[in-house]
Coordinates of C-alpha atoms in Angstrom, one line a residue:
M1 CA 7.5 -81.6 -5.9
A2 CA 4.1 -80.1 -5.3
C3 CA 4.0 -78.0 -2.2
P4 CA 3.4 -74.3 -1.2
P5 CA 6.5 -72.1 -1.9
K6 CA 7.2 -71.6 1.8
Y7 CA 8.0 -75.4 2.1
R8 CA 10.3 -75.5 -0.9
S9 CA 13.5 -76.3 0.8
L10 CA 15.8 -79.3 0.5
G11 CA 15.3 -81.8 3.2
D12 CA 17.6 -84.6 4.3
F13 CA 16.6 -87.3 1.8
S14 CA 19.3 -86.1 -0.5
H15 CA 21.8 -87.4 2.1
Y16 CA 20.3 -90.9 1.9
Y17 CA 20.2 -90.8 -1.9
S18 CA 23.9 -89.7 -2.1
E19 CA 24.7 -92.4 0.5
Q20 CA 26.1 -89.9 3.0
K21 CA 23.6 -91.4 5.4
R22 CA 22.0 -94.8 5.6
A23 CA 18.6 -95.7 6.9
R24 CA 18.9 -97.1 10.4
C25 CA 16.5 -100.0 9.6
L26 CA 15.0 -101.5 6.5
T27 CA 12.3 -99.1 5.4
I28 CA 9.3 -99.7 3.0
V29 CA 7.7 -96.6 1.6
I30 CA 4.8 -95.4 -0.7
G31 CA 4.3 -92.1 -2.3
G32 CA 2.0 -89.3 -1.1
N33 CA 1.3 -85.9 -2.6
H34 CA 4.5 -84.0 -1.6
E35 CA 7.1 -86.4 -3.0
S36 CA 9.7 -86.2 -5.8
S37 CA 7.3 -87.6 -8.3
G38 CA 9.8 -87.6 -11.1
Y39 CA 12.1 -89.8 -9.2
M40 CA 9.4 -92.1 -8.0
W41 CA 8.2 -92.5 -11.6
E42 CA 11.6 -94.0 -12.4
C43 CA 10.6 -96.9 -10.0
F44 CA 7.0 -97.2 -11.1
H45 CA 7.1 -100.9 -10.5
G46 CA 9.0 -100.5 -7.3
G47 CA 12.7 -100.2 -6.4
W48 CA 15.3 -98.9 -4.0
L49 CA 15.1 -95.1 -3.6
A50 CA 18.2 -95.2 -1.4
P51 CA 20.0 -98.0 0.3
D52 CA 17.6 -99.8 2.7
I53 CA 14.7 -97.6 1.6
Y54 CA 12.4 -99.6 -0.7
F55 CA 9.5 -98.0 -2.7
L56 CA 6.5 -100.3 -3.4
G57 CA 5.9 -98.4 -6.6
F58 CA 2.7 -96.7 -7.6
A59 CA 1.1 -99.9 -6.5
G60 CA 2.9 -103.0 -5.2
C61 CA 3.1 -106.0 -3.0
I62 CA 6.1 -107.7 -1.6
L63 CA 7.0 -110.3 1.1
V64 CA 9.2 -109.7 4.1
D65 CA 11.2 -112.8 5.1
G66 CA 8.9 -114.8 2.9
W67 CA 5.8 -114.6 5.1
L68 CA 4.8 -111.0 5.9
R69 CA 2.8 -109.8 2.9
I70 CA 2.8 -106.0 2.5
A71 CA 0.9 -104.2 -0.2
G72 CA 0.4 -100.5 -0.9
A73 CA -1.0 -97.8 -3.1
S74 CA 0.8 -94.4 -3.7
G75 CA -0.8 -91.1 -4.2
I76 CA -4.2 -89.5 -3.4
W77 CA -7.7 -89.6 -4.9
K78 CA -9.1 -87.2 -7.4
A79 CA -12.0 -88.3 -9.5
P80 CA -11.3 -86.5 -12.8
D81 CA -7.9 -88.3 -13.1
F82 CA -9.0 -91.7 -12.0
K83 CA -9.5 -93.2 -15.5
K84 CA -6.7 -91.4 -17.1
G85 CA -3.4 -92.9 -18.1
H86 CA 0.0 -92.0 -16.7
F87 CA 0.6 -89.2 -19.2
E88 CA 2.7 -86.8 -17.1
T89 CA 6.3 -86.3 -18.0
V90 CA 9.2 -84.3 -16.7
P91 CA 9.4 -81.3 -16.7
F92 CA 6.0 -81.1 -14.9
D93 CA 3.8 -78.0 -15.2
D94 CA 1.6 -76.6 -12.5
S95 CA -1.1 -79.1 -13.4
T96 CA 0.8 -82.3 -14.0
I97 CA 3.0 -81.9 -10.9
R98 CA -0.3 -82.6 -9.1
S99 CA -2.1 -85.0 -11.4
V100 CA 1.0 -87.3 -11.5
Y101 CA 0.3 -88.5 -7.9
H102 CA -3.5 -89.0 -8.3
I103 CA -4.3 -92.7 -8.0
R104 CA -5.5 -94.4 -11.2
E105 CA -8.0 -97.1 -12.0
Y106 CA -5.1 -99.2 -13.4
E107 CA -3.4 -99.4 -10.0
V108 CA -6.7 -100.2 -8.2
A109 CA -7.6 -103.0 -10.6
R110 CA -4.2 -104.6 -10.2
L111 CA -4.3 -104.4 -6.4
T112 CA -7.9 -105.8 -6.4
Q113 CA -6.4 -109.0 -8.0
L114 CA -4.7 -109.7 -4.6
E115 CA -8.1 -110.7 -3.2
T116 CA -7.8 -114.0 -5.0
Q117 CA -4.1 -114.2 -5.9
G118 CA -1.9 -115.5 -3.1
P119 CA -2.3 -115.4 0.7
Q120 CA -4.1 -112.7 2.6
V121 CA -2.5 -109.3 2.7
D122 CA -1.1 -108.7 6.2
I123 CA -0.4 -105.0 5.9
F124 CA -1.6 -102.4 3.5
L125 CA 0.0 -99.0 3.2
S126 CA -1.7 -95.9 1.7
H127 CA -1.3 -92.1 2.0
D128 CA -5.0 -91.3 1.7
W129 CA -7.5 -92.7 4.2
P130 CA -10.2 -95.2 2.9
L131 CA -13.5 -93.4 2.5
G132 CA -15.6 -93.8 5.7
I133 CA -12.9 -95.3 7.9
E134 CA -13.5 -92.5 10.5
R135 CA -16.8 -94.3 11.4
F136 CA -15.0 -97.2 12.9
G137 CA -13.1 -95.2 15.4
N138 CA -13.7 -92.3 17.7
T139 CA -15.3 -89.9 15.3
A140 CA -16.1 -87.3 17.9
A141 CA -12.5 -87.1 19.1
L142 CA -11.4 -86.7 15.4
I143 CA -13.8 -83.8 14.9
R144 CA -12.5 -82.2 18.1
Q145 CA -9.0 -82.2 16.6
K146 CA -10.0 -81.4 13.1
P147 CA -13.4 -79.5 13.2
F148 CA -13.3 -78.8 9.5
F149 CA -13.8 -82.5 8.8
K150 CA -17.3 -82.4 10.1
D151 CA -19.1 -81.6 6.9
E152 CA -17.2 -84.2 4.9
I153 CA -17.8 -86.9 7.6
A154 CA -21.5 -86.0 7.6
S155 CA -21.7 -86.4 3.8
N156 CA -19.5 -89.4 3.6
S157 CA -16.9 -87.7 1.5
L158 CA -13.8 -87.9 3.8
G159 CA -11.3 -90.2 2.2
S160 CA -10.7 -92.2 -0.9
P161 CA -13.4 -94.4 -2.6
P162 CA -10.8 -96.6 -4.3
L163 CA -9.1 -97.3 -1.0
K164 CA -12.5 -98.1 0.5
H165 CA -13.0 -100.6 -2.2
L166 CA -9.6 -102.2 -1.6
L167 CA -10.2 -102.3 2.2
S168 CA -13.5 -104.2 1.7
R169 CA -12.1 -106.6 -0.8
L170 CA -8.6 -107.3 0.6
R171 CA -9.4 -107.1 4.3
P172 CA -5.8 -106.8 5.4
S173 CA -5.0 -107.4 9.1
Y174 CA -3.5 -103.9 9.4
W175 CA -3.9 -100.8 7.4
F176 CA -1.6 -97.8 7.9
S177 CA -2.2 -94.3 6.4
A178 CA -1.2 -90.7 6.8
H179 CA -2.2 -87.5 4.8
L180 CA -4.7 -85.8 7.1
H181 CA -2.1 -84.8 9.7
V182 CA -3.8 -86.4 12.7
K183 CA -3.4 -89.7 14.6
F184 CA -6.5 -91.8 14.4
A185 CA -7.1 -95.5 15.0
A186 CA -10.1 -97.7 14.1
W187 CA -11.2 -101.3 14.1
V188 CA -13.2 -102.4 11.1
D189 CA -15.5 -105.4 11.5
H190 CA -16.0 -106.4 7.9
L191 CA -19.0 -108.6 8.4
A192 CA -20.9 -105.9 10.3
A193 CA -19.9 -103.3 7.7
L194 CA -21.9 -105.1 5.0
S195 CA -25.1 -104.0 6.7
P196 CA -26.5 -100.5 5.8
L197 CA -27.0 -97.6 8.2
S198 CA -30.4 -97.3 9.9
P199 CA -32.7 -95.6 7.4
Q200 CA -34.2 -93.6 10.3
S201 CA -30.9 -91.7 10.8
P202 CA -31.6 -88.0 10.2
T203 CA -29.3 -86.1 7.8
L204 CA -26.8 -83.8 9.3
T205 CA -26.6 -80.5 7.5
S206 CA -23.9 -77.9 7.7
N207 CA -26.1 -75.9 10.0
S208 CA -26.9 -78.8 12.4
A209 CA -25.6 -78.1 15.9
P210 CA -23.8 -80.9 17.6
Q211 CA -26.0 -82.5 20.2
T212 CA -23.5 -84.1 22.5
L213 CA -20.1 -82.7 21.4
P214 CA -17.5 -83.9 23.9
P215 CA -15.6 -81.1 25.6
A216 CA -12.4 -80.0 23.8
T217 CA -9.2 -80.8 25.4
Q218 CA -7.0 -78.1 26.9
S219 CA -4.5 -76.8 24.4
N220 CA -0.8 -77.6 24.8
P221 CA 1.3 -74.4 24.9
D222 CA 4.3 -76.4 23.7
E223 CA 2.6 -78.0 20.7
I224 CA 3.7 -77.0 17.3
T225 CA 0.8 -75.9 15.2
M226 CA 0.4 -77.6 11.9
D227 CA -1.0 -75.6 9.0
D228 CA -3.3 -78.2 7.4
N229 CA -4.4 -75.8 4.7
D230 CA -0.9 -76.1 3.2
D231 CA -1.4 -79.8 2.5
D232 CA -1.9 -78.7 -1.1
D233 CA -2.5 -75.6 -3.1
D234 CA -5.9 -76.9 -4.0
D235 CA -8.4 -76.8 -1.1
D236 CA -10.0 -80.1 -2.2
E237 CA -6.6 -81.8 -1.7
A238 CA -6.0 -80.6 1.8
G239 CA -8.6 -82.8 3.4
H240 CA -11.5 -80.7 2.0
S241 CA -13.0 -82.9 -0.6
S242 CA -15.3 -81.6 -3.3
D243 CA -18.0 -83.6 -5.0
A244 CA -15.9 -84.0 -8.1
Q245 CA -13.1 -85.4 -6.0
T246 CA -15.2 -88.0 -4.2
G247 CA -17.1 -89.0 -7.4
R248 CA -20.5 -88.8 -5.6
V249 CA -22.5 -87.4 -8.5
S250 CA -25.4 -89.4 -9.8
G251 CA -27.0 -92.7 -10.2
V252 CA -26.4 -95.7 -7.9
E253 CA -23.5 -94.0 -6.2
G254 CA -25.7 -91.1 -5.3
E255 CA -28.1 -93.5 -3.7
L256 CA -25.3 -95.1 -1.8
A257 CA -24.1 -91.8 -0.5
S258 CA -27.5 -90.6 0.6
S259 CA -27.9 -93.8 2.6
A260 CA -24.6 -93.3 4.3
V261 CA -25.0 -89.9 6.0
L262 CA -24.6 -89.6 9.8
S263 CA -27.0 -88.3 12.4
P264 CA -25.7 -85.6 14.8
E265 CA -25.6 -88.2 17.5
Q266 CA -23.5 -90.5 15.4
L267 CA -21.2 -87.8 14.3
H268 CA -20.6 -86.1 17.7
G269 CA -21.4 -88.2 20.6
E270 CA -21.7 -91.9 20.0
S271 CA -18.6 -93.2 18.4
R272 CA -17.9 -97.0 18.5
V273 CA -14.9 -97.1 20.8
V274 CA -13.3 -99.8 22.8
G275 CA -11.0 -98.2 25.4
N276 CA -8.2 -96.1 23.9
L277 CA -8.1 -97.0 20.3
D278 CA -4.7 -95.5 19.7
Q279 CA -3.3 -98.1 22.0
M280 CA -5.9 -100.9 21.9
V281 CA -6.1 -101.3 18.2
M282 CA -2.4 -101.7 17.6
E283 CA -1.3 -103.4 20.8
N284 CA -2.2 -106.6 22.6
D285 CA -2.6 -105.0 26.0
E286 CA -5.1 -105.8 28.7
G287 CA -7.6 -103.4 27.1
A288 CA -7.7 -105.1 23.8
K289 CA -10.6 -107.2 22.6
P290 CA -10.5 -110.3 20.5
A291 CA -10.5 -109.8 16.8
G292 CA -14.0 -109.0 15.6
H293 CA -15.3 -107.9 19.1
H294 CA -16.8 -104.4 19.5
D295 CA -18.6 -102.7 22.4
P296 CA -20.8 -100.1 20.8
I297 CA -21.8 -97.2 23.0
D298 CA -25.5 -97.2 23.8
G299 CA -27.8 -96.3 20.9
E300 CA -25.2 -96.3 18.1
D301 CA -25.6 -98.1 14.8
V302 CA -22.5 -97.6 12.7
N303 CA -23.1 -100.4 10.3
H304 CA -22.9 -99.2 6.7
P305 CA -22.0 -100.5 3.3
L306 CA -18.3 -100.7 2.8
D307 CA -18.2 -102.3 -0.6
C308 CA -18.0 -99.1 -2.5
S309 CA -18.3 -97.8 -6.0
L310 CA -15.4 -96.1 -7.7
E311 CA -16.0 -96.5 -11.4
I312 CA -15.7 -92.9 -12.6
E313 CA -16.3 -91.5 -16.1
D314 CA -14.1 -88.8 -17.5
G315 CA -15.3 -85.7 -15.6
G316 CA -16.3 -87.6 -12.5
S317 CA -19.5 -89.6 -13.1
A318 CA -20.0 -93.0 -11.6
V319 CA -20.9 -95.4 -14.3
H320 CA -18.8 -98.6 -14.6
S321 CA -19.4 -102.1 -13.3
G322 CA -17.1 -105.1 -12.9
K323 CA -15.7 -107.6 -10.5
D324 CA -12.8 -105.4 -9.4
V325 CA -14.7 -102.1 -9.1
K326 CA -18.4 -102.5 -8.5
I327 CA -21.1 -100.2 -7.4
V328 CA -23.5 -101.6 -4.8
S329 CA -26.6 -100.0 -3.3
S330 CA -27.5 -100.2 0.4
E331 CA -29.9 -103.1 -0.2
E332 CA -27.3 -105.0 -2.2
A333 CA -24.6 -104.4 0.4
S334 CA -26.7 -106.0 3.1
E335 CA -27.0 -109.2 1.1
T336 CA -23.4 -109.3 -0.1
A337 CA -21.6 -112.5 0.8
E338 CA -18.2 -112.5 2.4
P339 CA -15.5 -112.2 -0.3
A340 CA -14.1 -115.6 -1.2
G341 CA -10.5 -114.5 -1.1
A342 CA -10.5 -112.4 2.0
S343 CA -10.1 -114.4 5.2
A344 CA -9.8 -111.7 7.8
R345 CA -12.9 -110.5 9.6
T346 CA -11.3 -107.4 11.0
T347 CA -8.8 -104.8 10.0
R348 CA -6.9 -102.7 12.4
F349 CA -6.4 -99.2 11.0
L350 CA -3.9 -96.6 12.1
A351 CA -3.2 -93.2 10.6
L352 CA -0.3 -91.1 11.9
S353 CA 0.3 -87.3 11.9
K354 CA 3.3 -85.7 10.4
P355 CA 6.4 -85.3 12.5
G356 CA 6.3 -82.6 15.2
A357 CA 6.2 -82.2 19.0
R358 CA 3.3 -84.3 20.4
T359 CA 1.7 -84.8 17.1
G360 CA 1.4 -88.6 17.2
F361 CA 3.6 -89.3 14.2
L362 CA 5.3 -92.5 15.4
Q363 CA 4.0 -95.8 16.8
V364 CA 5.8 -99.2 17.1
V365 CA 3.7 -102.2 16.3
D366 CA 4.9 -105.8 17.0
I367 CA 3.6 -108.4 14.6
A368 CA 4.3 -111.9 15.6
E369 CA 5.4 -114.4 13.0
P370 CA 2.6 -117.0 12.6
Q371 CA 3.0 -120.7 13.1
T372 CA 3.6 -122.7 10.0
S373 CA 0.2 -124.3 10.2
H374 CA -1.4 -120.8 10.2
M375 CA 0.6 -119.6 7.4
A376 CA -0.8 -121.9 4.8
S377 CA -3.4 -120.1 2.8
K378 CA -6.9 -121.5 2.4
D379 CA -8.5 -121.7 -1.0
R380 CA -5.6 -119.8 -2.7
K381 CA -3.6 -120.8 -5.7
E382 CA -0.5 -122.9 -5.3
F383 CA 1.9 -120.5 -3.8
T384 CA 1.5 -119.9 -0.1
H385 CA 3.2 -118.1 2.8
T386 CA 4.6 -121.5 3.8
S387 CA 6.7 -122.1 0.7
C388 CA 8.1 -118.6 0.5
A389 CA 8.9 -118.6 4.2
T390 CA 10.6 -122.0 3.8
F391 CA 12.7 -120.6 1.0
A392 CA 13.7 -117.5 3.1
T393 CA 14.6 -119.6 6.1
E394 CA 16.7 -122.0 4.0
N395 CA 18.6 -119.1 2.6
G396 CA 19.2 -117.5 5.9
S397 CA 16.8 -114.6 5.7
N398 CA 15.3 -115.2 9.1
A399 CA 18.1 -116.4 11.3
D400 CA 21.5 -115.6 9.9
R401 CA 21.0 -112.0 8.9
K402 CA 20.9 -108.8 10.9
Q403 CA 17.8 -107.4 9.2
P404 CA 14.8 -108.8 7.4
Q405 CA 15.0 -109.5 3.7
L406 CA 12.5 -108.5 1.0
Q407 CA 11.3 -111.0 -1.6
F408 CA 9.1 -110.4 -4.6
D409 CA 5.6 -111.7 -4.2
P410 CA 5.2 -114.3 -7.0
H411 CA 1.5 -113.5 -7.4
W412 CA 2.2 -109.8 -7.7
L413 CA 4.8 -110.4 -10.3
S414 CA 2.1 -112.4 -12.2
I415 CA -0.3 -109.4 -11.9
V416 CA 2.3 -106.9 -13.1
K417 CA 3.1 -109.1 -16.2
A418 CA -0.5 -109.7 -17.0
F419 CA -1.5 -106.1 -16.8
A420 CA 1.6 -104.7 -18.6
P421 CA -0.1 -104.4 -22.0
F422 CA -2.8 -102.2 -20.5
L423 CA -0.5 -99.6 -19.0
S424 CA -1.2 -96.3 -20.6
I425 CA 1.3 -93.5 -20.8
H426 CA -1.1 -91.3 -22.6
R427 CA -3.9 -89.1 -21.3
R428 CA -6.6 -91.6 -22.1
G429 CA -6.4 -94.8 -20.1
T430 CA -6.4 -98.2 -21.8
P431 CA -9.7 -100.0 -21.2
L432 CA -9.2 -103.2 -19.2
P433 CA -10.6 -106.5 -20.4
P434 CA -13.6 -108.1 -18.7
P435 CA -12.8 -109.6 -15.2
A436 CA -12.9 -113.2 -16.5
R437 CA -10.3 -112.4 -19.2
L438 CA -8.1 -110.7 -16.6
D439 CA -8.2 -113.8 -14.5
E440 CA -7.1 -115.9 -17.4
L441 CA -4.2 -113.5 -18.2
V442 CA -3.1 -113.5 -14.6
A443 CA -3.2 -117.3 -14.5
Q444 CA -1.2 -117.5 -17.6
A445 CA 1.4 -115.0 -16.2
H446 CA 1.5 -117.0 -13.0
A447 CA 2.4 -120.2 -14.9
W448 CA 5.1 -118.3 -16.7
I449 CA 6.5 -116.9 -13.5
T450 CA 6.5 -120.4 -11.9
E451 CA 8.4 -121.8 -14.9
N452 CA 10.9 -119.0 -15.6
V453 CA 11.7 -117.3 -12.4
P454 CA 13.8 -119.1 -9.7
N455 CA 11.9 -120.6 -6.7
R456 CA 8.7 -120.0 -8.7
G457 CA 9.0 -116.3 -8.3
C458 CA 9.9 -116.0 -4.6
I459 CA 13.3 -114.5 -5.2
E460 CA 15.0 -111.9 -3.1
I461 CA 14.6 -108.4 -4.5
A462 CA 18.2 -107.6 -3.9
Q463 CA 19.2 -110.3 -6.4
V464 CA 17.3 -108.4 -9.2
Q465 CA 17.3 -104.8 -8.1
Q466 CA 20.2 -102.9 -6.5
F467 CA 20.1 -99.2 -5.7
S468 CA 21.8 -97.1 -8.3
R469 CA 21.9 -93.3 -8.5
T470 CA 20.5 -92.1 -11.8
A471 CA 21.1 -88.4 -11.3
P472 CA 23.9 -86.6 -9.5
G473 CA 23.4 -86.0 -5.8
F474 CA 23.0 -82.5 -4.4
G475 CA 26.2 -80.5 -4.7
E476 CA 27.8 -83.1 -7.0
P477 CA 29.1 -82.2 -10.5
G478 CA 26.2 -81.8 -12.8
W479 CA 23.5 -81.6 -10.1
D480 CA 22.3 -78.2 -11.4
S481 CA 22.3 -79.2 -15.1
P482 CA 19.0 -78.9 -17.1
I483 CA 16.6 -81.7 -16.2
P484 CA 16.4 -84.3 -18.9
T485 CA 13.1 -85.8 -20.1
W486 CA 13.8 -88.8 -17.9
Y487 CA 16.5 -91.0 -16.4
T488 CA 16.6 -94.6 -17.3
N489 CA 16.5 -96.5 -14.0
P490 CA 18.4 -99.8 -14.1
Q491 CA 16.1 -101.2 -11.4
T492 CA 13.1 -100.8 -13.7
E493 CA 15.1 -102.2 -16.6
A494 CA 16.0 -105.3 -14.5
L495 CA 12.5 -105.9 -13.2
C496 CA 11.0 -105.7 -16.7
A497 CA 13.7 -108.0 -18.0
L498 CA 12.9 -110.5 -15.2
L499 CA 9.3 -110.5 -16.2
G500 CA 9.8 -110.4 -20.0
I501 CA 7.9 -107.2 -20.4
E502 CA 8.7 -103.9 -22.2
N503 CA 10.0 -101.1 -20.1
R504 CA 7.5 -98.4 -20.9
I505 CA 8.3 -96.3 -17.9
N506 CA 11.8 -95.0 -18.8
P507 CA 13.4 -97.1 -21.6
P508 CA 16.9 -96.4 -22.8
P509 CA 17.1 -93.8 -25.5
P510 CA 16.9 -95.3 -29.0
A511 CA 20.6 -94.8 -29.6
R512 CA 21.3 -97.4 -26.9
P513 CA 20.6 -101.1 -27.1
S514 CA 17.9 -102.5 -25.0
V515 CA 18.6 -104.9 -22.1
P516 CA 18.2 -108.5 -23.3
L517 CA 15.3 -110.3 -21.8
R518 CA 16.6 -113.1 -19.7
T519 CA 15.8 -114.7 -16.4
P520 CA 18.0 -114.9 -13.3
P521 CA 20.4 -117.8 -12.7
S522 CA 18.8 -120.9 -11.2
H523 CA 20.9 -120.7 -8.0
P524 CA 18.9 -118.3 -5.7
S525 CA 22.0 -117.0 -3.8
T526 CA 23.7 -115.8 -7.0
P527 CA 23.0 -112.1 -7.7
V528 CA 21.3 -111.3 -10.9
R529 CA 23.5 -109.3 -13.2
F530 CA 21.9 -107.2 -15.9
Q531 CA 23.7 -104.8 -18.2
R532 CA 22.9 -101.3 -17.1
Y533 CA 22.1 -98.1 -18.9
G534 CA 20.9 -94.7 -17.9
G535 CA 21.9 -92.4 -15.1
G536 CA 22.8 -89.7 -17.6
G537 CA 19.3 -89.0 -18.9
A538 CA 17.7 -88.6 -22.3

């Protein structure tokens, strides 16, 4: 795990892994930059990290009770690694223990397919913040809490360009993040975001004094001080981005960045806020406004291009073009039509801090189950929320069970299968085909899923993947033995067998036979049994 030495102590996750404890509720997680990356790699495509704790994978999308669509992206952004393959292997060195959690183009391209594949994403999870999201909330209050964000906000370099791209294309109803150790809420109006900033806005330099900086709040003597500089050993991964990290280097992307700087007034005194965003954005209380409604403070213009560029050459140069990752200038952004697959006009964003006294690390959000008439997806391919939800209800997921059930998203299974040949486990990433060809491959994979997986792919995850410890738990015999090259995780084996793809993540050693490729039984309530290998290592 990548973290400063003073934090290298065993936490309580080992108790959940060894099944001494069990999560109190069904939990869905993604990876950040201080995780057990070797263990998460075992479940690259997703899997149970412990009973009732499901990992979405390095990128993933699942359904809850057949209707709530949750997608997510693990890791954080660093431009030099974006186009690389997943070359890191255990044991990690000082470099690979960090690069292993840097988001790759492969994950972003797969997630971008969700724009046109299946219903709208309801919830998106990420560790990093989308680039520029701070402009849709109380920017001044954020700077009061984190003054060292000022320069990055002014230069439009706070956050992840790939996540900005996904936010603009997928337009989920909710987006939840973490990473920067501060609670922050925002409300993104996607139609307004397609317009560029006013060209008359002066550039804020590092020497510019704040014009209308709101007064700082009184310090709380009982508050636990968080050391944000320990977010990573590298300064540019602790919320202090460098140009190489953001990828703002030359060409069209440089033009986009230069058109997106903030004036002192925009940065310090005129944030677009509706009441208390921490409460309003996530709760339907009396202060909330209808979706798409904003009351800008006098004089502010926070419209700016949200459809971002993130094609990065080796070394960090912006160069690529394509449907899934496209560079647009300010002028192009103002003329960009609404994405065909995204139906939501607004996204409610919430980032939470890390646990501590009065740090804003927890918030409960109630999401009502939509009516059947609302669940049907418009202009999407075949499989809708309605059919998956009907399947879940008929099998007792909604009414007869004490907790929600997770189902595979049939469209995501199609994407995983279609993109499987392009997964690189070497330093150089495998070039992806043109967008039109990718669409064809996904359509072919979707037809295969519909034909070969029960209920056309909307199958409960627990029927295919069950938690299985691959390494000894802490204190158990063999726990301190030398670390093998990898552990073969039976959950990854089972998912690859379900999809008829090769397990390139952690296949069984050559001396052991491979799991035969076969599909689950036709009866959806019958658990899928796959022969298991692994647990002992290489």
